[in-house]
mmCIF file with all atom_site columns, C-alpha atoms in Angstrom:
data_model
loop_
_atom_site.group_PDB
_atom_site.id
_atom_site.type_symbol
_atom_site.label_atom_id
_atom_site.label_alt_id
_atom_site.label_comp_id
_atom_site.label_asym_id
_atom_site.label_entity_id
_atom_site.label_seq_id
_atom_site.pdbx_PDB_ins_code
_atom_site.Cartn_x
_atom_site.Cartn_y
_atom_site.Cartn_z
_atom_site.occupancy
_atom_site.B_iso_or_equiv
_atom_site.pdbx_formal_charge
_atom_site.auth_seq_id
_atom_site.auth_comp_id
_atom_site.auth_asym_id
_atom_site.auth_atom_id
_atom_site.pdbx_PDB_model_num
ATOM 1   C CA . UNK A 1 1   ? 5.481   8.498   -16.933 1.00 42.00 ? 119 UNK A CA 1
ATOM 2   C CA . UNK A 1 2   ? 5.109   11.714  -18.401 1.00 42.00 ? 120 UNK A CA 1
ATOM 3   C CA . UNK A 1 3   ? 2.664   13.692  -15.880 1.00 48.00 ? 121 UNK A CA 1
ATOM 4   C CA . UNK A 1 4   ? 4.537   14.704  -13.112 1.00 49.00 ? 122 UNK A CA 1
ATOM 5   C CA . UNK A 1 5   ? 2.312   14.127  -10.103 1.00 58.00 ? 123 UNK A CA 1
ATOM 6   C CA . UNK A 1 6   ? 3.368   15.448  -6.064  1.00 78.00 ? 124 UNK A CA 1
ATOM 7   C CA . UNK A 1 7   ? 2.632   14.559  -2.776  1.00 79.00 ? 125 UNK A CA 1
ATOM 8   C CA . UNK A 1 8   ? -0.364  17.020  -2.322  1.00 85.00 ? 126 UNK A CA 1
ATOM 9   C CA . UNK A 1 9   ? -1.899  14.283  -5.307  1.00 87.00 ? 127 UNK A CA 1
ATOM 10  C CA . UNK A 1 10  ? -1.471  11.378  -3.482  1.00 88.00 ? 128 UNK A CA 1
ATOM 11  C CA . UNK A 1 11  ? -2.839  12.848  -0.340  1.00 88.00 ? 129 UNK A CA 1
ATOM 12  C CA . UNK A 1 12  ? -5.247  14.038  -2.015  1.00 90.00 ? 130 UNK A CA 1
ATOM 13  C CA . UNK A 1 13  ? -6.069  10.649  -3.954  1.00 91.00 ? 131 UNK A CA 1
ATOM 14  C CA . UNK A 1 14  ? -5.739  8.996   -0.872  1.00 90.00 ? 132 UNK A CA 1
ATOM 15  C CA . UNK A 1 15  ? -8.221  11.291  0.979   1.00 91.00 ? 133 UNK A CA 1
ATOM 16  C CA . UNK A 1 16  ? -10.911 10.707  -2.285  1.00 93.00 ? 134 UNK A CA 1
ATOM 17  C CA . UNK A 1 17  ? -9.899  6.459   -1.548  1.00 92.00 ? 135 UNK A CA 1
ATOM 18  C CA . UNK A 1 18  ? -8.624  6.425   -4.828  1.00 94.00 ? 136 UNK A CA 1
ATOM 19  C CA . UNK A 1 19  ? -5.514  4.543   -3.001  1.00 93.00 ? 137 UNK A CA 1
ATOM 20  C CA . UNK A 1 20  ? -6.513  1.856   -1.025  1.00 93.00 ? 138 UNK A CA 1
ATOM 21  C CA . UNK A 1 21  ? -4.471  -1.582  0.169   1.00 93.00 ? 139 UNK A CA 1
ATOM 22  C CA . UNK A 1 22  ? -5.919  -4.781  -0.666  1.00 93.00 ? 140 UNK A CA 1
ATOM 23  C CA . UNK A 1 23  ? -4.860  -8.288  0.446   1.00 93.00 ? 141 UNK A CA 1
ATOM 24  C CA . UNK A 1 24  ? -3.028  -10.814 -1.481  1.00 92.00 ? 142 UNK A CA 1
ATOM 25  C CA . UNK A 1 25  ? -2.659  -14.415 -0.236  1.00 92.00 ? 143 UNK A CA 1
ATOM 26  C CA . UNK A 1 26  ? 0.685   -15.863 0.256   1.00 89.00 ? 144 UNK A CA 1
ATOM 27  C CA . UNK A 1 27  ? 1.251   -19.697 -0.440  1.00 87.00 ? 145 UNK A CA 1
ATOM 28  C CA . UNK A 1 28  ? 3.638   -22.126 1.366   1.00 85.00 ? 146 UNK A CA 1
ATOM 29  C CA . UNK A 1 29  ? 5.426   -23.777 -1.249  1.00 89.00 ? 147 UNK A CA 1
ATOM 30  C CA . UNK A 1 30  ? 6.585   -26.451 1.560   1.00 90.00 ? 148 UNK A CA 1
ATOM 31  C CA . UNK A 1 31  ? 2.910   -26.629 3.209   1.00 89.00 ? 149 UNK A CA 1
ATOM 32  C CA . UNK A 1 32  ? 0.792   -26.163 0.617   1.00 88.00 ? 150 UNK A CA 1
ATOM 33  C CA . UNK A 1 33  ? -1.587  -23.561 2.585   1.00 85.00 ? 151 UNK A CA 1
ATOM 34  C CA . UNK A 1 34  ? -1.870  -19.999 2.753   1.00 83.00 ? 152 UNK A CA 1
ATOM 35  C CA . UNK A 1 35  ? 0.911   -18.413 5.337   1.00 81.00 ? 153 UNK A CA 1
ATOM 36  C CA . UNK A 1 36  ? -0.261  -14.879 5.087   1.00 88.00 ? 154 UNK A CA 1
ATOM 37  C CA . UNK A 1 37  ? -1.812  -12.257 3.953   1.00 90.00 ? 155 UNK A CA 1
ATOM 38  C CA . UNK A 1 38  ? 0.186   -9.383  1.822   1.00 91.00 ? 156 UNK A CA 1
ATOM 39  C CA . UNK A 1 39  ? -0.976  -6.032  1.726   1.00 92.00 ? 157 UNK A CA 1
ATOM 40  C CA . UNK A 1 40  ? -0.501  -4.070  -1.470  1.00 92.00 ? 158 UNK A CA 1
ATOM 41  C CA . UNK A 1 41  ? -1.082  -0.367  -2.648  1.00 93.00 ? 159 UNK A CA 1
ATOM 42  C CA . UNK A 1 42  ? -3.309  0.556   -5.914  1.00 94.00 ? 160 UNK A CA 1
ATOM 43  C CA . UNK A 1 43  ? -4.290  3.828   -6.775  1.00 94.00 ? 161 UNK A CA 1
ATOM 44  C CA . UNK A 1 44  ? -7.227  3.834   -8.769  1.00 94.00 ? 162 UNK A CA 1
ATOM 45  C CA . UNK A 1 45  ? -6.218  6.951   -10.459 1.00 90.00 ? 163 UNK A CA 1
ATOM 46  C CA . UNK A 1 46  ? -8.831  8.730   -12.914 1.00 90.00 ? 164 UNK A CA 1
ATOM 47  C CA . UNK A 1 47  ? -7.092  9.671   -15.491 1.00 89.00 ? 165 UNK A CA 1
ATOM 48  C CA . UNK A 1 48  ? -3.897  7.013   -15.427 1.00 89.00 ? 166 UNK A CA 1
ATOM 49  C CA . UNK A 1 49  ? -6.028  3.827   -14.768 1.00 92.00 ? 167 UNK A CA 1
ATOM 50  C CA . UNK A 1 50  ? -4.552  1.467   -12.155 1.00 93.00 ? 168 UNK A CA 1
ATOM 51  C CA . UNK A 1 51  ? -1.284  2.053   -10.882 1.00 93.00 ? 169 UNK A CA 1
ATOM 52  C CA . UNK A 1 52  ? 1.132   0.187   -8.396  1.00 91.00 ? 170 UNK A CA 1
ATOM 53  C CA . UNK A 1 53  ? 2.664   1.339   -5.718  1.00 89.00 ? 171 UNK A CA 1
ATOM 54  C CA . UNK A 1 54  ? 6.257   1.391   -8.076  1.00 87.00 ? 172 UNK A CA 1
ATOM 55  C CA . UNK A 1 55  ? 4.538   3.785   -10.579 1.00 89.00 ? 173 UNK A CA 1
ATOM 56  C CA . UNK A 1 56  ? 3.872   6.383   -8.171  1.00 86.00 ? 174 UNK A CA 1
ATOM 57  C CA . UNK A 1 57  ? 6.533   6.100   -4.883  1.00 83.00 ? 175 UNK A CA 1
ATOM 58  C CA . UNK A 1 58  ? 8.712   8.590   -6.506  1.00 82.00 ? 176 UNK A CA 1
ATOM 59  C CA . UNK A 1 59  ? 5.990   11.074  -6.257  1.00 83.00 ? 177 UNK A CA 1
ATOM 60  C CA . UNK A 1 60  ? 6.534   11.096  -2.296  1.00 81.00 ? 178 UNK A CA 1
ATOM 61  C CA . UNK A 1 61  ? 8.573   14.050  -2.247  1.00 74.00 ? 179 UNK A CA 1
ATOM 62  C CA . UNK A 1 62  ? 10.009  14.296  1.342   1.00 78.00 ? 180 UNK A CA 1
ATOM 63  C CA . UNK A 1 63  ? 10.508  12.445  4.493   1.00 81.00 ? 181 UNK A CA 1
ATOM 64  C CA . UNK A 1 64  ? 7.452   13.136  5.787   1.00 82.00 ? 182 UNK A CA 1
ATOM 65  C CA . UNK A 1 65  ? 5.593   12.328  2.891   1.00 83.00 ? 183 UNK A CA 1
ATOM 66  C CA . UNK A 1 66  ? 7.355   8.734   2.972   1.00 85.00 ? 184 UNK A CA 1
ATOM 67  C CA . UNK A 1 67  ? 6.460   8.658   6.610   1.00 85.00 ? 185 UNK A CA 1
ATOM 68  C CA . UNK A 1 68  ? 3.004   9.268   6.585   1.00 86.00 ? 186 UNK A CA 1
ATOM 69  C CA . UNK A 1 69  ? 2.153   7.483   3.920   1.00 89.00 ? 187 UNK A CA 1
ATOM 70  C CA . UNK A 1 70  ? 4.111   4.387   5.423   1.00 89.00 ? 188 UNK A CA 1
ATOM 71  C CA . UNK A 1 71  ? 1.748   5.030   8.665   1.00 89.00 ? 189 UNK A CA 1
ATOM 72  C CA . UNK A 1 72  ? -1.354  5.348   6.591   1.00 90.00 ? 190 UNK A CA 1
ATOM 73  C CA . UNK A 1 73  ? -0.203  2.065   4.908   1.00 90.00 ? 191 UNK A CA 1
ATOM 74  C CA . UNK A 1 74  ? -0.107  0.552   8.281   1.00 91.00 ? 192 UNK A CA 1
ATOM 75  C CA . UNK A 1 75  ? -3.443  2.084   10.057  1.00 92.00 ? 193 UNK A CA 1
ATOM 76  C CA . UNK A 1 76  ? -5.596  0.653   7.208   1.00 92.00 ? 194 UNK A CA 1
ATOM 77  C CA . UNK A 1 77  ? -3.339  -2.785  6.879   1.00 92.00 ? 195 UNK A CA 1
ATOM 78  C CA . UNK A 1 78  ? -3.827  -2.786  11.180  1.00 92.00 ? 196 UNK A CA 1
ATOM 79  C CA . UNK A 1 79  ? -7.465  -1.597  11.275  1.00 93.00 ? 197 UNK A CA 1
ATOM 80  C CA . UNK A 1 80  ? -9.058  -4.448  8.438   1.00 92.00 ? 198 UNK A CA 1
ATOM 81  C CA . UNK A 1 81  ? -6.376  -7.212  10.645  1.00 92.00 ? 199 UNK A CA 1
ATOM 82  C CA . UNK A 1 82  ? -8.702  -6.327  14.014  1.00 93.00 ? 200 UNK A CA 1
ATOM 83  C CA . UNK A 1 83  ? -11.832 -6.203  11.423  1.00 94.00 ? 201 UNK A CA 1
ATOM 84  C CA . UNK A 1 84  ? -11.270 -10.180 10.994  1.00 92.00 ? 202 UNK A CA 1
ATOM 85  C CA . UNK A 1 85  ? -9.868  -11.034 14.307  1.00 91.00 ? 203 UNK A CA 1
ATOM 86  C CA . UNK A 1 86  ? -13.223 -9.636  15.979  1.00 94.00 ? 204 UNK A CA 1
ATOM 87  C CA . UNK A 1 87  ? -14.996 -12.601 12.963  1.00 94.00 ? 205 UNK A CA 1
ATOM 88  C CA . UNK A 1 88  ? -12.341 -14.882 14.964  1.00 91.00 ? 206 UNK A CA 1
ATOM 89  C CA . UNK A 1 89  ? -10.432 -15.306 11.673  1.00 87.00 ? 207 UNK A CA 1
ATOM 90  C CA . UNK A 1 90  ? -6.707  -16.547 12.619  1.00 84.00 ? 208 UNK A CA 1
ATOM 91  C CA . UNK A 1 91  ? -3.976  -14.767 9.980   1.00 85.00 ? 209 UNK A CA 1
ATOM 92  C CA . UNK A 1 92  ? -0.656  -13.430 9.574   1.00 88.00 ? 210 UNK A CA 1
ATOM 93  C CA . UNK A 1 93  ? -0.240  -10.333 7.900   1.00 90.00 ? 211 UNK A CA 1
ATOM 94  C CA . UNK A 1 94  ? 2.690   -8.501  5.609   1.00 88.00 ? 212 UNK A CA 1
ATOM 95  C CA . UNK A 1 95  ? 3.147   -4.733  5.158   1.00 88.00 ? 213 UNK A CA 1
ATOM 96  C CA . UNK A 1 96  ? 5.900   -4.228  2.907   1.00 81.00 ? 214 UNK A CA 1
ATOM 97  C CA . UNK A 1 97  ? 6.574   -0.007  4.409   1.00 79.00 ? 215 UNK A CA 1
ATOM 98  C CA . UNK A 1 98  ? 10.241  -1.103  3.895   1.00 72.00 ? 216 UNK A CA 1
ATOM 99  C CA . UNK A 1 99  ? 9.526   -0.984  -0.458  1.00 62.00 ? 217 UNK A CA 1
ATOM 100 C CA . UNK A 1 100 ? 7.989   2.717   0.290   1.00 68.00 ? 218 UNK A CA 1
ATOM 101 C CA . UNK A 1 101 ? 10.946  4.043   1.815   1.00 59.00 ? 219 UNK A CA 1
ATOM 102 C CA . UNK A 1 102 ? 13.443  2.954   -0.657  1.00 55.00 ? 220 UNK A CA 1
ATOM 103 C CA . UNK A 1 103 ? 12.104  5.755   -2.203  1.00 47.00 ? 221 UNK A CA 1
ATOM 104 C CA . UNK A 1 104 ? 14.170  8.226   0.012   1.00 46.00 ? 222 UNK A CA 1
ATOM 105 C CA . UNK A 1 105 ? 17.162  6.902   -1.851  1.00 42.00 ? 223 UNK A CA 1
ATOM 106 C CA . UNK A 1 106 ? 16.086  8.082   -5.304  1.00 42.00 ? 224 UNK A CA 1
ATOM 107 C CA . UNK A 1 107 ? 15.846  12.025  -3.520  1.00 39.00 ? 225 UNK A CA 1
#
């Protein structure tokens, strides 16, 4: 990686919106149709370009640095899900907070 980046810069980055989730679509294989929706992390960072959720999760120094990004994670992922049920658009969503926490077992 070779910058070494800390907690205070992803609050930061996520306070600026340079991390935001967007929504993936998730295909049946047996159906055919979309099952779900999949919400994934970018950071949109200025000087690194795009960067996944894996590039950065080590950065999340502490418990309750895991924690609140997890529940940021799931405020936005919850707030855009009653966005589009107020349109009356039916959906299941996925929040994957389980791949953000694995990062307490690197500490």
């Amino acid at each position: 990686m070779g910058e070494s980046y800390s907690s205070l810069q992803i609050q930061s980055a996520m306070e600026n919106n340079e991390i935001m989730l967007f929504f993936e679509p998730r295909l049946n294989t047996r159906t055919g149709y979309f099952s779900a929706l999949h919400a994934v992390v970018r950071w949109h960072n200025p000087r690194r370009g795009q960067l996944i959720l894996d590039d950065f999760k080590t950065m999340l120094e502490d418990e309750s640095a895991v924690r609140g990004f997890s529940a940021w994670m799931l405020k936005l992922a919850f707030a855009a899900a009653d966005e589009w049920s107020s349109h009356g658009y039916k959906f299941r969503l996925a929040v994957n907070v389980t791949h953000v926490l694995e990062c307490q077992i690197y500490h």
